[in-house]
PDB file of C-alpha atoms in Angstrom:
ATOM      1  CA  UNK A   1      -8.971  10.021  -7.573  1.00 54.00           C
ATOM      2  CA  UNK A   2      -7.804   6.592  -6.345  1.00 56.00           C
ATOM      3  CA  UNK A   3      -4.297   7.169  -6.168  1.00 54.00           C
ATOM      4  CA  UNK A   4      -4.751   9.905  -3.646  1.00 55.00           C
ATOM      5  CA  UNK A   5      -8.178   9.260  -1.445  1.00 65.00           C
ATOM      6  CA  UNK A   6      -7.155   8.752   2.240  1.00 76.00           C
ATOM      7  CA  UNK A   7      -3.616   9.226   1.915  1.00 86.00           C
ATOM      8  CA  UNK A   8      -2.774  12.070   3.260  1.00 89.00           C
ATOM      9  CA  UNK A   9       0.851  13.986   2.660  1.00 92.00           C
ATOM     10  CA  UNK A  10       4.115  12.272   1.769  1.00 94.00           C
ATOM     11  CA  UNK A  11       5.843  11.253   5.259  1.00 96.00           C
ATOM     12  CA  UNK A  12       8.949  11.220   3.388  1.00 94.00           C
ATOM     13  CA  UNK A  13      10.408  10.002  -0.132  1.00 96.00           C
ATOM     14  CA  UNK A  14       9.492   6.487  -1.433  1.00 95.00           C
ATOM     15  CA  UNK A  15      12.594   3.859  -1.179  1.00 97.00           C
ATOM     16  CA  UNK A  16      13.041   0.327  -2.857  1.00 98.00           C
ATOM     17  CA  UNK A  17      12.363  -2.717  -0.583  1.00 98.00           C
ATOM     18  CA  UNK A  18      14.386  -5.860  -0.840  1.00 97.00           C
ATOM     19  CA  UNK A  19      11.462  -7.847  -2.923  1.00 98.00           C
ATOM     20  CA  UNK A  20      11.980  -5.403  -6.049  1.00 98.00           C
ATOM     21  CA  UNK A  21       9.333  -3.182  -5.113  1.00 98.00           C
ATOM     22  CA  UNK A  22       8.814   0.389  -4.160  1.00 98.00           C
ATOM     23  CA  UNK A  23       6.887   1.957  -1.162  1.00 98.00           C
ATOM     24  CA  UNK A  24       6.144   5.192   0.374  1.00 97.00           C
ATOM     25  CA  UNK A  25       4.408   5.940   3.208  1.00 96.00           C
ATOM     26  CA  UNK A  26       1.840   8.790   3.796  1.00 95.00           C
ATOM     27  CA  UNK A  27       0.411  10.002   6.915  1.00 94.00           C
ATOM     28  CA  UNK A  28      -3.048   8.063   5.919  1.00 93.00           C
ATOM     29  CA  UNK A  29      -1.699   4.718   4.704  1.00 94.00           C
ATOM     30  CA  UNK A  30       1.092   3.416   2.305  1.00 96.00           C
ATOM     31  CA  UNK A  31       1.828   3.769  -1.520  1.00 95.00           C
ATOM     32  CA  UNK A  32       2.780   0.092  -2.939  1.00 97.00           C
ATOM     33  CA  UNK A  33       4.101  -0.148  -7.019  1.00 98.00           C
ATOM     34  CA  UNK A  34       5.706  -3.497  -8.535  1.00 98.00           C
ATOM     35  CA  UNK A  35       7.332  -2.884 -11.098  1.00 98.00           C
ATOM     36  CA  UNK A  36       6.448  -5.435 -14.073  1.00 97.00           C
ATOM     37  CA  UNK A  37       8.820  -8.016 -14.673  1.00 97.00           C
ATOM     38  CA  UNK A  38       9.288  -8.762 -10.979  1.00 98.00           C
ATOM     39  CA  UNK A  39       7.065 -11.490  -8.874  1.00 98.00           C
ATOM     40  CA  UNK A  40       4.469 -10.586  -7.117  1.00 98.00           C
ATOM     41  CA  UNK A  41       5.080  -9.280  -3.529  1.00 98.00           C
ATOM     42  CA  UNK A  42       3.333  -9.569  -0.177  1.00 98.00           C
ATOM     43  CA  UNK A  43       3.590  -6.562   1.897  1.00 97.00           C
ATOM     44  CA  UNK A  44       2.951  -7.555   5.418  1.00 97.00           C
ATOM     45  CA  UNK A  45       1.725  -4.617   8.214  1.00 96.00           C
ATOM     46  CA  UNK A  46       1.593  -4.732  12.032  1.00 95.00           C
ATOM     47  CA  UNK A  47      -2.204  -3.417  11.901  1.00 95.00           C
ATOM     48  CA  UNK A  48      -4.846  -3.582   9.654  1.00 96.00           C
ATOM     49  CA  UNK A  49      -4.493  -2.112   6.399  1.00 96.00           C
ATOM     50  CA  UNK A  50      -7.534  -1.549   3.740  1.00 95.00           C
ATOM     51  CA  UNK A  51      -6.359  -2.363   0.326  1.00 96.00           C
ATOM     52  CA  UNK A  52      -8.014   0.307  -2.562  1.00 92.00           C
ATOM     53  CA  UNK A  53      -7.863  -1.760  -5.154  1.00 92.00           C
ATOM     54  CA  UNK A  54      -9.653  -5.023  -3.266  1.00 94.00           C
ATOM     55  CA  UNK A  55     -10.888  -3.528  -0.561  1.00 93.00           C
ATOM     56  CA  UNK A  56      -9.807  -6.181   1.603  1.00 96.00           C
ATOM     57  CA  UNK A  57      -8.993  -5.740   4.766  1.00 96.00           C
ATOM     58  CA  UNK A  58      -5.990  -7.359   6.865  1.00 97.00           C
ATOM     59  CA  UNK A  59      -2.198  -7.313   8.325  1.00 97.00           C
ATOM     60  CA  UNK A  60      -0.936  -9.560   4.528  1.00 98.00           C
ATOM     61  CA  UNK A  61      -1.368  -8.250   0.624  1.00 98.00           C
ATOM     62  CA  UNK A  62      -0.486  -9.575  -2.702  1.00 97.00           C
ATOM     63  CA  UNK A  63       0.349  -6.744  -4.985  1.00 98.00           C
ATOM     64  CA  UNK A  64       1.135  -8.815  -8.805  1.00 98.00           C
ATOM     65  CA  UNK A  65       3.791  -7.715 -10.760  1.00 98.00           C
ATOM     66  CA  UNK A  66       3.277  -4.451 -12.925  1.00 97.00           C
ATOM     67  CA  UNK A  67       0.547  -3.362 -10.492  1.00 97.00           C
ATOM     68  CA  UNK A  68       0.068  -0.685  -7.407  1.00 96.00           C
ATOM     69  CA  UNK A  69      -2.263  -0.645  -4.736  1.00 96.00           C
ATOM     70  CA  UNK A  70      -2.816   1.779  -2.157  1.00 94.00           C
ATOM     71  CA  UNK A  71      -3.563   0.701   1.538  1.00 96.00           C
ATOM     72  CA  UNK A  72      -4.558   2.413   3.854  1.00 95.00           C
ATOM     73  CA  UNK A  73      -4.420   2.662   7.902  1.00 92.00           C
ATOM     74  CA  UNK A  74      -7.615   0.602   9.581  1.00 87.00           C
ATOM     75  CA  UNK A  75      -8.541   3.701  11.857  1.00 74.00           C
ATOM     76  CA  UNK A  76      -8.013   6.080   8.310  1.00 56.00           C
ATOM     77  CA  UNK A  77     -10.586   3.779   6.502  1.00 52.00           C
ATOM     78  CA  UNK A  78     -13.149   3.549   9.062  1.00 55.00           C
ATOM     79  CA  UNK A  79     -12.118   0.527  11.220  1.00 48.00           C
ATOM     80  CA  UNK A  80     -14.442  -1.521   8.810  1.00 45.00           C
ATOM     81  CA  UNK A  81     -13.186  -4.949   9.029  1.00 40.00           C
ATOM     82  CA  UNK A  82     -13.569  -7.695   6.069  1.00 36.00           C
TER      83      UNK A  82
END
């Protein structure tokens, strides 16, 4: 299932960033949803993140509005870059 491949469990409860967008983390990676109607958000990490949904690999994403993605942490996803 795509929503929960590499994740790994909840490191605690999912919280609203200041872009409008909401983000949990998970001992595998991170849990990004926009919610539609807001812009479309770049979530910036200090290492390499693998995105799910592009598969793109890198430190900046674009996550549109009314969308999710799930990225998770370089080492978790292999250490594959793009």
């Amino acid at each position: 299932d795509f929503w929960n491949k590499g994740l790994g469990r909840p490191l605690h409860e999912g919280c609203l960033r200041a872009d409008g967008a909401w983000q949990r983390p998970f001992t595998g990676g991170v849990a990004i949803y926009n919610p539609k109607g807001n812009k479309p958000v770049t979530v910036t990490f200090e290492k390499p993140h693998r995105s799910r949904a592009t598969g793109k690999s890198g430190l900046d994403h674009t996550v549109p509005a009314g969308d999710g993605d799930i990225f998770i942490h370089e080492a978790a996803a292999g250490g594959k870059g793009q």
